[in-house]
Coordinates of C-alpha atoms and ligand atoms in Angstrom, one line a residue:
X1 CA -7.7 -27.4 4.1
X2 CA -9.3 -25.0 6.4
X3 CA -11.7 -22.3 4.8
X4 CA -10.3 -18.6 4.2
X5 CA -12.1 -15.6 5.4
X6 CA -11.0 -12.2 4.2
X7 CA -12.1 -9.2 5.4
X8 CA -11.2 -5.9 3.9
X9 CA -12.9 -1.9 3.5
X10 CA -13.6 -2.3 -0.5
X11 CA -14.1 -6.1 -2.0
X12 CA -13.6 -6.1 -5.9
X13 CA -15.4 -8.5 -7.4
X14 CA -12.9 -11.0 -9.2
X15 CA -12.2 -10.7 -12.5
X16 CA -12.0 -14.3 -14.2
X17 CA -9.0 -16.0 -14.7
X18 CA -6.7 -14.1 -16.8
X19 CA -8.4 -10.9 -17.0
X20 CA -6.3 -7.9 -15.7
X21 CA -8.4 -5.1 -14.6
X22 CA -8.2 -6.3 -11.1
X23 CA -4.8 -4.7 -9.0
X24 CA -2.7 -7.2 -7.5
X25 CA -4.5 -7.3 -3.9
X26 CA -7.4 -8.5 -5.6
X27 CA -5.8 -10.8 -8.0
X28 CA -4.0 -12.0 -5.0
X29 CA -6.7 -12.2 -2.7
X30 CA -8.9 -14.1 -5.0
X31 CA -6.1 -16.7 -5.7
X32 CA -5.9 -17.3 -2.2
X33 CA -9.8 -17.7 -1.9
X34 CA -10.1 -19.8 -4.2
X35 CA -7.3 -22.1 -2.9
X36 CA -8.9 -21.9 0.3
X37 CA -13.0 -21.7 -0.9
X38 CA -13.2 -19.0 0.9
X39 CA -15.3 -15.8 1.7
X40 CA -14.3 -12.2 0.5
X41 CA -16.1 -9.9 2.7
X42 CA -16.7 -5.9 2.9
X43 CA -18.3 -2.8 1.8
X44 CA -20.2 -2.7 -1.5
X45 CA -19.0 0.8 -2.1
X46 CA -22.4 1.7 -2.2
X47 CA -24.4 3.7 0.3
X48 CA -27.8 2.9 1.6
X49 CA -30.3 5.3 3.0
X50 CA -30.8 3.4 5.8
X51 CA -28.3 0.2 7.9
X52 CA -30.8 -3.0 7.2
X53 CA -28.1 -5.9 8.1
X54 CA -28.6 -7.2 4.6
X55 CA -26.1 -8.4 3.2
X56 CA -25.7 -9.8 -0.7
X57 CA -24.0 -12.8 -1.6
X58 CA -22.3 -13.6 -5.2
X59 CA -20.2 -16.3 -6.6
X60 CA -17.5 -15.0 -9.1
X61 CA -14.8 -17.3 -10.2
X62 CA -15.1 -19.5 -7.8
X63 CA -15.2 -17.1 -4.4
X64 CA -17.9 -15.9 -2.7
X65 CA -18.4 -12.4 -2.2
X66 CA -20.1 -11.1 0.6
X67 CA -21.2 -7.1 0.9
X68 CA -22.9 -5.1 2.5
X69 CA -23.7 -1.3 2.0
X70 CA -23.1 1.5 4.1
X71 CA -25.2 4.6 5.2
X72 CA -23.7 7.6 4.1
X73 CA -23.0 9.2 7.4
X74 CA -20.8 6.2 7.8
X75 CA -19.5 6.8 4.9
X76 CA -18.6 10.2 5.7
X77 CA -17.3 9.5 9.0
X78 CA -15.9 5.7 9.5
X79 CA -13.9 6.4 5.7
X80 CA -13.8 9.3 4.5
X81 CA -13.5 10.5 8.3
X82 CA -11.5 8.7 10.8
X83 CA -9.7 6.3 7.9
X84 CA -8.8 8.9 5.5
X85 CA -8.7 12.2 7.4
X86 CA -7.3 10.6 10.5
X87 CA -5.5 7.3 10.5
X88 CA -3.8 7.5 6.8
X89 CA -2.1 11.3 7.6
X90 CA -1.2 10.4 11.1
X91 CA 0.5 6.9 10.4
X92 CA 2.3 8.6 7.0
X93 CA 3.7 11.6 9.3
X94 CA 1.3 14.1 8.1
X95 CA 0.3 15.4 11.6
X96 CA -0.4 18.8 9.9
X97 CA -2.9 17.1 8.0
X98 CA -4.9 14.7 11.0
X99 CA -8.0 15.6 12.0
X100 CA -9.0 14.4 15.4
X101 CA -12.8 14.5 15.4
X102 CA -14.9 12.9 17.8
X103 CA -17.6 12.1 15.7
X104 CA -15.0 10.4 12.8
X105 CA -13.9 8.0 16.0
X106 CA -17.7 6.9 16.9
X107 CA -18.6 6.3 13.1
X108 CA -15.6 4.3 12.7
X109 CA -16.7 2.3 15.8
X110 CA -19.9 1.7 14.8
X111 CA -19.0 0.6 11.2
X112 CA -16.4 -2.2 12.6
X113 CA -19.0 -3.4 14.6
X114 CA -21.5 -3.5 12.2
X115 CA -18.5 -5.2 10.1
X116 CA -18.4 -8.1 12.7
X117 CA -22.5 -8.2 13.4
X118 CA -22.5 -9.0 9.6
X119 CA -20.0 -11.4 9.2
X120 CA -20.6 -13.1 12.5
X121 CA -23.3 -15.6 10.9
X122 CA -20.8 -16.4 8.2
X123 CA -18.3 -18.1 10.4
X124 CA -17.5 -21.3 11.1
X125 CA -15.5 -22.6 13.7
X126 CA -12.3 -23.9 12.0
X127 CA -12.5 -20.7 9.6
X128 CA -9.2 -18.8 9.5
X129 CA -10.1 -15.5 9.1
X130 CA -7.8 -12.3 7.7
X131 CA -8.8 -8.9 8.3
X132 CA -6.9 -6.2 6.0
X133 CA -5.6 -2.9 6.7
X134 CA -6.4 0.1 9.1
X135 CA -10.0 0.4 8.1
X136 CA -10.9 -2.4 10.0
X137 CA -7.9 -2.6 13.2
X138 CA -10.9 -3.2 15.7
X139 CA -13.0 -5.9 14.3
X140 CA -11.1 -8.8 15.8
X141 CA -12.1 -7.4 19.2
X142 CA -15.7 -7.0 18.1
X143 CA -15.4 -10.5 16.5
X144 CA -14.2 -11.9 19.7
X145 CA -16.7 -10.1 22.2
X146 CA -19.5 -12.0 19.6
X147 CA -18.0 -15.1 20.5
X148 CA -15.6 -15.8 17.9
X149 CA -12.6 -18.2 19.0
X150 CA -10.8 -18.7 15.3
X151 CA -7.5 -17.8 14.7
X152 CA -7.8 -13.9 13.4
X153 CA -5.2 -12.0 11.6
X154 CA -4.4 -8.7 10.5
X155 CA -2.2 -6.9 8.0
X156 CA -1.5 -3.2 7.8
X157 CA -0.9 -2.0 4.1
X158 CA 0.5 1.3 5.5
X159 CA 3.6 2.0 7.7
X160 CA 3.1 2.1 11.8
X161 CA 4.3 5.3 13.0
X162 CA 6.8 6.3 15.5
X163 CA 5.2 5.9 19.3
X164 CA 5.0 9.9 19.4
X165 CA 2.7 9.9 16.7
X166 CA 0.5 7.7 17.8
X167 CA 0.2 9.2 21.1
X168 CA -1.6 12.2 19.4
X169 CA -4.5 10.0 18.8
X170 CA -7.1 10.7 21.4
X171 CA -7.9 7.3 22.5
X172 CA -4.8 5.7 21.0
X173 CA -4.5 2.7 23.5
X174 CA -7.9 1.5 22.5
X175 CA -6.6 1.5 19.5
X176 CA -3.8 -0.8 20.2
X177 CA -5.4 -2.9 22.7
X178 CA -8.1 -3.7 19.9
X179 CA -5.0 -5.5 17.9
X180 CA -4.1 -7.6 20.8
X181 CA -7.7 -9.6 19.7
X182 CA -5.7 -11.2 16.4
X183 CA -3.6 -14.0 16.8
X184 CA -1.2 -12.3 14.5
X185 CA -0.2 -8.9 13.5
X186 CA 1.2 -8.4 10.1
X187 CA 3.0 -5.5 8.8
X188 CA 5.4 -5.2 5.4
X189 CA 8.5 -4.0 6.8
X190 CA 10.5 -4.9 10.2
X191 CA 10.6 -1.2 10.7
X192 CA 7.0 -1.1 11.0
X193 CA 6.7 -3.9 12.7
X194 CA 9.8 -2.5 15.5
X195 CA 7.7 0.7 15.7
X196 CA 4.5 -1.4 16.7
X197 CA 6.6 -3.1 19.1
X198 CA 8.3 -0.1 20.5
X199 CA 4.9 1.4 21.2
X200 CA 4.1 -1.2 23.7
X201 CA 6.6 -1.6 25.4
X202 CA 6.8 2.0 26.0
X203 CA 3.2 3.2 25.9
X204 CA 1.3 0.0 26.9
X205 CA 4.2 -1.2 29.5
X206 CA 4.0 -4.5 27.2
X207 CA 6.7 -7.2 27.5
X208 CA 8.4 -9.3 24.6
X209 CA 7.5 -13.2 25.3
X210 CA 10.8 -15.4 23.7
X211 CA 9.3 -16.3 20.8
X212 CA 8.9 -13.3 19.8
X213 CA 4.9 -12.4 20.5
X214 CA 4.3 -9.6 22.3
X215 CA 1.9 -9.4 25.8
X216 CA 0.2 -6.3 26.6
X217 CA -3.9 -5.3 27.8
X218 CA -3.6 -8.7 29.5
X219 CA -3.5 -10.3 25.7
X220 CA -1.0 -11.7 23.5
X221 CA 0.2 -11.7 20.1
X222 CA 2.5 -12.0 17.5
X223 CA 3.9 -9.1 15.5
X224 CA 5.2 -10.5 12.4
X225 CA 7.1 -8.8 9.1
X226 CA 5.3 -10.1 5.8
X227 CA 7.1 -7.8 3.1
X228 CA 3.9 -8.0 0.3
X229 CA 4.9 -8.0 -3.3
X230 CA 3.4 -8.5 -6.9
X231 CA 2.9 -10.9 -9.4
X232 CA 5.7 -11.2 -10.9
X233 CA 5.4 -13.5 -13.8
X234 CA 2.0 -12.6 -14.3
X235 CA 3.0 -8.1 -14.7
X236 CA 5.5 -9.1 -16.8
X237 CA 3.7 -11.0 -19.2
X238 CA 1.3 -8.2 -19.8
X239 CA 3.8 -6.0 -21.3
X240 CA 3.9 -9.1 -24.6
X241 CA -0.1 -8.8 -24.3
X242 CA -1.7 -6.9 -27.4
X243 CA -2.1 -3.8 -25.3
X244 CA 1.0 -4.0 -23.3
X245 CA 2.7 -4.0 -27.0
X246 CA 0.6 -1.3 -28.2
X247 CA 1.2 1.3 -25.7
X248 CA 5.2 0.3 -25.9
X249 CA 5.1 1.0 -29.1
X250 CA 3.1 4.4 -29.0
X251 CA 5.5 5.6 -26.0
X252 CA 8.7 5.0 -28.1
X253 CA 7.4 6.8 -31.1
X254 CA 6.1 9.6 -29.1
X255 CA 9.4 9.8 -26.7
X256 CA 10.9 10.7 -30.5
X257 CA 14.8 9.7 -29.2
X258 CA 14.1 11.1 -25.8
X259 CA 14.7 9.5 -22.7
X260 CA 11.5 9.3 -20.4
X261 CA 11.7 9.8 -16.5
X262 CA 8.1 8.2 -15.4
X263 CA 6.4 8.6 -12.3
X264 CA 3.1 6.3 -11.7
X265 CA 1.1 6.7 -8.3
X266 CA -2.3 7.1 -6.7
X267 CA -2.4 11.3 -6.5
X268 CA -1.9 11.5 -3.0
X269 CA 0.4 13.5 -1.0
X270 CA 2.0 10.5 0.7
X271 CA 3.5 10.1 -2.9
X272 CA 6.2 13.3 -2.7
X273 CA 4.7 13.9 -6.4
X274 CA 5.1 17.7 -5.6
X275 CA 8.9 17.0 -4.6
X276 CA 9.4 14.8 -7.7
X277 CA 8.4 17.8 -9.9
X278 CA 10.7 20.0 -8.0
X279 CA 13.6 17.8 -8.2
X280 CA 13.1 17.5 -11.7
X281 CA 13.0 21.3 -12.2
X282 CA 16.1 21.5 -10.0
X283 CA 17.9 18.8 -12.6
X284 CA 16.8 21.0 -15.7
X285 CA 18.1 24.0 -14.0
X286 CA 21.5 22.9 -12.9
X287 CA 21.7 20.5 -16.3
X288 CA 21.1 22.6 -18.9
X289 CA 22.8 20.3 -21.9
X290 CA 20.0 17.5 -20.4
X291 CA 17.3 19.7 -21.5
X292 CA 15.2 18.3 -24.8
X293 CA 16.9 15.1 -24.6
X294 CA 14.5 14.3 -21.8
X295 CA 11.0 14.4 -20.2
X296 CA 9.4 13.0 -17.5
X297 CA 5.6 11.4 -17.7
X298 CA 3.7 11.5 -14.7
X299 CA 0.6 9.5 -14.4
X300 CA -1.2 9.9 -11.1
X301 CA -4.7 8.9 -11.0
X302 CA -6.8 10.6 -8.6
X303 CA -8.3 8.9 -5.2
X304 CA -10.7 9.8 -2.3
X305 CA -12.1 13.2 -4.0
X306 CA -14.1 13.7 -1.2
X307 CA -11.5 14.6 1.3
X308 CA -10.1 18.2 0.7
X309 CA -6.6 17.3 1.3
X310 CA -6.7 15.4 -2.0
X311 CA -8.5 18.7 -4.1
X312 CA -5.7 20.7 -2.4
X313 CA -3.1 18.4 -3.7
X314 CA -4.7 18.4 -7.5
X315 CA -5.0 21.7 -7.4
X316 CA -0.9 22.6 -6.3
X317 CA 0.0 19.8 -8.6
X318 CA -1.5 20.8 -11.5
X319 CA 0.1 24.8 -11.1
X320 CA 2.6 23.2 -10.2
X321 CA 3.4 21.4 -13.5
X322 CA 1.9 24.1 -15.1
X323 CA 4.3 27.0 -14.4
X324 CA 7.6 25.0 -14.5
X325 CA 6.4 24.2 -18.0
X326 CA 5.6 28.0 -18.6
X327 CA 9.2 28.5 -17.7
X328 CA 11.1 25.6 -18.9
X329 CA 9.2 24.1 -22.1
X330 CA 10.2 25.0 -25.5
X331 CA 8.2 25.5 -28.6
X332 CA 8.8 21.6 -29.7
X333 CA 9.4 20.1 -26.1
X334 CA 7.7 19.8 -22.9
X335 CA 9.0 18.9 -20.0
X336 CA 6.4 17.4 -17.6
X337 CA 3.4 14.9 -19.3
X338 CA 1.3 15.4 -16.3
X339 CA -2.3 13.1 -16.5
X340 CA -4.9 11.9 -14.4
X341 CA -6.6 9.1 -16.4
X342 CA -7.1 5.7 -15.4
X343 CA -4.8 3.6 -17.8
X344 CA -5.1 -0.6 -17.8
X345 CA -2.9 -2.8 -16.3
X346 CA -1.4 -3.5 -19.7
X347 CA -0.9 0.0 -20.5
X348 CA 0.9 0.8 -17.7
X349 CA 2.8 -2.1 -18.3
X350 CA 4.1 -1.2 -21.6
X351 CA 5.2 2.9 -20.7
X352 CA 7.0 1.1 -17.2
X353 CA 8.9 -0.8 -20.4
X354 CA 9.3 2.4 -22.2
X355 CA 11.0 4.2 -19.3
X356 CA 14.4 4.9 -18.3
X357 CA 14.0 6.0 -15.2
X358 CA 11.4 5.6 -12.8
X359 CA 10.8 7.4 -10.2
X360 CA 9.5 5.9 -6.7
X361 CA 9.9 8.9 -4.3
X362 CA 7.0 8.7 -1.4
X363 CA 7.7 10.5 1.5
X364 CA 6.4 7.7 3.2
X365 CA 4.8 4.4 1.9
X366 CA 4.1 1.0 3.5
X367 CA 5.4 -0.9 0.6
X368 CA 5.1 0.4 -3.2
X369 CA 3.9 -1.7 -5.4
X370 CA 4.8 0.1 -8.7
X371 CA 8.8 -0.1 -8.0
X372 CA 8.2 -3.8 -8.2
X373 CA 6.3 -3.7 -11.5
X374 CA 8.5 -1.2 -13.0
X375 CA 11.1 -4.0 -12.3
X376 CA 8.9 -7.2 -13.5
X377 CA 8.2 -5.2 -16.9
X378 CA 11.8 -4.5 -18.0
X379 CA 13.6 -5.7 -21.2
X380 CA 16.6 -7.3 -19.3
X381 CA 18.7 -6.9 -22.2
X382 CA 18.1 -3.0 -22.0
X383 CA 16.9 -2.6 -18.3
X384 CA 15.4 1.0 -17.1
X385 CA 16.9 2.0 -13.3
X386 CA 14.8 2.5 -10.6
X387 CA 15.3 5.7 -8.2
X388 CA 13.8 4.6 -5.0
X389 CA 12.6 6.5 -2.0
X390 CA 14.5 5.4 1.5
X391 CA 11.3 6.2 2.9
X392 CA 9.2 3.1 1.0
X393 CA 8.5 -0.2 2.7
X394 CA 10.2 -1.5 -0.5
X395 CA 13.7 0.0 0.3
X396 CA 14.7 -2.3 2.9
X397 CA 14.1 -5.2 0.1
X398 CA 15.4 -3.7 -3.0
X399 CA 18.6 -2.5 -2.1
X400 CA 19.7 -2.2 -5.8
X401 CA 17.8 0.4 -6.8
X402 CA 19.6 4.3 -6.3
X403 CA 18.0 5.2 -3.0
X404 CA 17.3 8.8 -2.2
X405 CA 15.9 11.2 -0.2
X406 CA 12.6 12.2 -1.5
X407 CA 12.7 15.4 1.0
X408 CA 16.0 16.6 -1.4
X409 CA 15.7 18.0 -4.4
X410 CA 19.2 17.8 -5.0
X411 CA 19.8 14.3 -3.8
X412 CA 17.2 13.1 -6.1
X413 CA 18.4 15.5 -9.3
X414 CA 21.9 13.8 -8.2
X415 CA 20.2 10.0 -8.5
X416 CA 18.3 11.0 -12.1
X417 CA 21.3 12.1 -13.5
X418 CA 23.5 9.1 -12.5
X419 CA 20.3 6.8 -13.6
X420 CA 21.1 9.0 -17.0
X421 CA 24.4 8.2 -17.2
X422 CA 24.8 4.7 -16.2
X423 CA 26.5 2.3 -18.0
X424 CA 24.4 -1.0 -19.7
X425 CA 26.0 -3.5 -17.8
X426 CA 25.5 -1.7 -14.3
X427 CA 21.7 -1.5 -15.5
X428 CA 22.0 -5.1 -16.0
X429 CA 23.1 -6.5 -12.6
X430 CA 21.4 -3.9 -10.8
X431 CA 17.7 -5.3 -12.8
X432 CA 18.9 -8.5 -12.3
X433 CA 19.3 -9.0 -8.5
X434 CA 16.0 -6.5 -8.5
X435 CA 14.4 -9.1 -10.5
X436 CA 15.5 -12.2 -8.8
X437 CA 14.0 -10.6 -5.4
X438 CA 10.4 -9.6 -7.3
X439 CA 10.2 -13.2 -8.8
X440 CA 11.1 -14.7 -5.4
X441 CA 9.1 -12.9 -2.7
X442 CA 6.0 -12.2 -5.2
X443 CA 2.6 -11.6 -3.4
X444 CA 2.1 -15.9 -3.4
X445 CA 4.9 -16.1 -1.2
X446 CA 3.1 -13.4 1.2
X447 CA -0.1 -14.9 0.8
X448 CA 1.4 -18.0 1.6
X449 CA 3.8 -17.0 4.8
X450 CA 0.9 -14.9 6.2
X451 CA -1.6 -18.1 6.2
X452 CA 0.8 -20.6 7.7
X453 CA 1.2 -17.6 10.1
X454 CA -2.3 -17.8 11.3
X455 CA -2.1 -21.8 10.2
X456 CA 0.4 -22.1 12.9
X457 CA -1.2 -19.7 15.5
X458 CA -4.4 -21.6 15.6
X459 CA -2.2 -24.9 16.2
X460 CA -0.8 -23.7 19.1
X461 CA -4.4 -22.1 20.4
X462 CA -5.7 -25.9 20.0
X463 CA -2.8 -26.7 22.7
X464 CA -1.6 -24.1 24.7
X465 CA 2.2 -23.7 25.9
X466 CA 2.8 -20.3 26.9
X467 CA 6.0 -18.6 26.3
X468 CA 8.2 -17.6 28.4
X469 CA 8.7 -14.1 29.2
X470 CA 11.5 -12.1 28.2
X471 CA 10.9 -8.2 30.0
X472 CA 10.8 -5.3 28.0
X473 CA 13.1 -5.0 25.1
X474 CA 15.5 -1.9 25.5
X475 CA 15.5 -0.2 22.1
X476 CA 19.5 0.8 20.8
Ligands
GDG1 C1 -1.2 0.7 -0.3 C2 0.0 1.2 0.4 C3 1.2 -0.8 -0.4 C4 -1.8 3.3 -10.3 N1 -2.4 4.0 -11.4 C5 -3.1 3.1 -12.1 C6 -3.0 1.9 -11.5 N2 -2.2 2.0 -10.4 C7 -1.9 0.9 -9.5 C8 -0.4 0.6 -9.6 C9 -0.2 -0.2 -8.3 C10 -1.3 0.5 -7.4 O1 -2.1 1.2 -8.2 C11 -0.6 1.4 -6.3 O2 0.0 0.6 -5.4 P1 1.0 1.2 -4.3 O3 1.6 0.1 -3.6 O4 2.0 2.0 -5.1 O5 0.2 2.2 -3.4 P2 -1.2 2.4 -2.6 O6 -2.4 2.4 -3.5 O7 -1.0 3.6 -1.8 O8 -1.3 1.0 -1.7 C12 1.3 0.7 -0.3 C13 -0.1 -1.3 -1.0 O9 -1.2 -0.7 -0.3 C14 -0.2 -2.8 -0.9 O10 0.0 -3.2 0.4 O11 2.3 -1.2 -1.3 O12 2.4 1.2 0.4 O13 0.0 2.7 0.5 O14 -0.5 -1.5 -8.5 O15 -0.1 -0.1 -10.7 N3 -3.6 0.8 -11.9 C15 -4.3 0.9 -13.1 N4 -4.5 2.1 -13.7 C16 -3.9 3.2 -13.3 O16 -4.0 4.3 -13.9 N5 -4.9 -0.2 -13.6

């Protein structure tokens, strides 16, 4: 079996086996290594006064680590810079919040080729290599212009924008032309992946080959859909661990008979947090008789501090909370629980049990992970309902959850109180096809389809047979 590479922005050293304080990239990521004796390579998270090309090797349950550290103007400029202050607003529709500066673009340059000057030595030549997300889009072509002929692929945990997005990006062909160097392009949704495609054959005057790849900057490759999901099994065992009992058991006694809307996300203003809040206070207005019979918990643990978009955000979030409680609360009740502590995997696990209703409303998301796990850690005799955002990767897959639109506070007042009121045996079938689609397409199954992916890409670069070409796609 050939050897894995995987490169990604963070590495988090494996936990071993059965421990849980990893998040389910990791966990799944390290599965695959190991599977594959493979290499997990990327930034240390540390900084270093000055770039030395060292880099450190661990073993940790059974994987190999590789990391290196980074300066900090690097720091400033290839992640907090062009990743976070340009690439993640842009490609979740936040134009007003893009910043399109020079200097983030060179940084993030330099960093993906001192990505690939690093790795380079680690390589052999029947390696299959996987490079994750939009930190790192242009290390296959630095990979390639150091020689590297394996079979590359990429994934993109975040949605790809509509085409007139993208064409804000000074420099955005680069860009694209740097994700023509992987054999295979991966993205969660068909959506995404369209909007990829739609981008050049209108931008890049690409064409669509017949089996689907796509030809553009005089390269090919092959833009593929792998929706990514959780582990199943594994999340919904936790909430029968010690801890995942625990906290159940504090959140029922402390939810004294009331029924608990819960919200769980990175704080970031992808997340339509704000909007949630809103909706809610919309819901208590227009519902009076709801009032103390419910609450809603909000856990959103805070990310990237060093970008001000994310201080902002705290900052409104927090009034935010804080005045519709001034108005709303009553002596004995409180309407919004709003915290920003880390919790454990089996903590969360136990309040998703706890909840009613959760409450999965990103303006914009690639996926969403914490629909799914809200789903693996249900009682299925007494299921909670999940109030999903149309805007989340994991719409198009879990279709039996009560869509809404996160922008409408009145669509999504509408979907809590139906969530409310909804009979057992609707909660029932509704968890139950959820389930059977979180157990089926768990993040093995995208580990697995992405690998034969590149499996099957290499196979055909050992013998060529070039497709035929199809001419642009007209879009409907
Ligand atoms: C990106 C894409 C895509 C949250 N609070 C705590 C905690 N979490 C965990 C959740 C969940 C994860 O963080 C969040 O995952 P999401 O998928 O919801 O969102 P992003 O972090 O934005 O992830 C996203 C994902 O990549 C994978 O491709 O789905 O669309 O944006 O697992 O449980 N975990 C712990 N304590 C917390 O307090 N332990």
């Amino acid at each position: 079996m050939s050897r894995l590479i995987v490169v990604s922005n963070r590495v988090t050293p494996p936990a071993p086996e059965g421990a849980s304080s990893q998040g389910g990239l990791a966990m799944a990521i390290s599965a695959a290594l190991r599977e594959y004796s493979g290499i997990w390579f990327g930034w240390s998270g540390q900084s270093t006064p000055q770039y030395n090309g060292q880099i450190s090797v661990q073993r940790a349950s059974g994987v190999t680590i590789a990391t290196m550290d980074l300066e900090e103007q690097d720091i400033q400029e290839y992640y907090n810079g062009f990743a976070n202050r340009t690439l993640w607003p842009l490609f979740h529709y936040r134009i007003d919040l893009t910043q399109y500066e020079r200097s983030y673009g060179s940084g993030y340059a330099r960093v993906n080729a001192r990505f690939a000057e690093m790795l380079m030595p680690l390589i052999a030549p029947k390696d299959l290599i996987w490079v994750q997300d939009y930190h790192l889009i242009p290390l296959g072509r630095e990979l390639r212009e150091r020689g590297a002929k394996n079979a590359i692929g990429f994934f993109l945990h975040i949605p790809w924008p509509a085409r007139e997005l993208v064409a804000t990006l000074p420099r955005h062909r680069q860009l694209v032309e740097a994700m023509f160097h992987y054999d295979v392009v991966g993205f969660h949704t068909e959506e995404w992946r369209d909007a990829f495609v739609s981008y050049v054959l209108h931008e890049a005057g690409g064409m669509q080959l017949s089996d689907g790849s796509l030809r553009a900057f005089g390269r090919t490759t092959r833009p593929q859909a792998f929706p990514i999901g959780i582990d199943a099994k594994g999340f919904s065992a936790l909430t029968q661990s010690e801890a995942g009992m625990e906290s159940y058991a504090r959140m029922q006694e402390s939810k004294a008979g009331r029924k608990m809307l819960l919200g769980v996300d990175r704080l970031d203003y992808s997340k339509g947090i704000e909007e949630r809040f809103l909706a809610f206070e919309r819901l208590l207005a227009e519902s009076e008789e709801l009032k103390r019979k419910i609450f809603l918990l909000q856990i959103s643990t805070p990310t990237r501090g060093e970008v001000d978009a994310y201080q902002d955000m705290l900052a409104r979030l927090d009034a935010l909370s804080g005045r519709i409680n001034g108005v709303t609360a009553e002596m004995d009740w409180i309407p919004i629980r709003s915290i920003h502590r880390i919790h454990t995997r089996e903590e969360l696990a136990g309040v998703y049990r706890a909840a009613e209703v959760a409450l999965v409303t990103p303006l914009r998301d690639g996926m969403n992970l914490v629909a799914k796990e809200f789903v693996a850690a249900q009682d299925e005799e007494d299921p909670g309902v999940l109030v999903l955002s149309r805007f989340a990767g994991a719409a198009q897959q879990m279709k039996e959850a009560l869509i809404v639109n996160p922008f409408s506070v009145e669509d999504v007042a509408d979907a809590i109180r139906k969530a409310l009121a909804m009979p057992l045996e609707e909660r029932r079938s509704r968890w139950r096809a959820l389930w059977d689609g979180v157990e089926r397409d768990d993040i093995f199954a995208w580990r697995d389809s992405f690998v034969a992916s590149l499996e099957a890409a290499r196979d055909r670069t050992a013998k060529p047979r070039p497709g035929r070409i199809a001419g642009p796609r007209r879009e409907g």
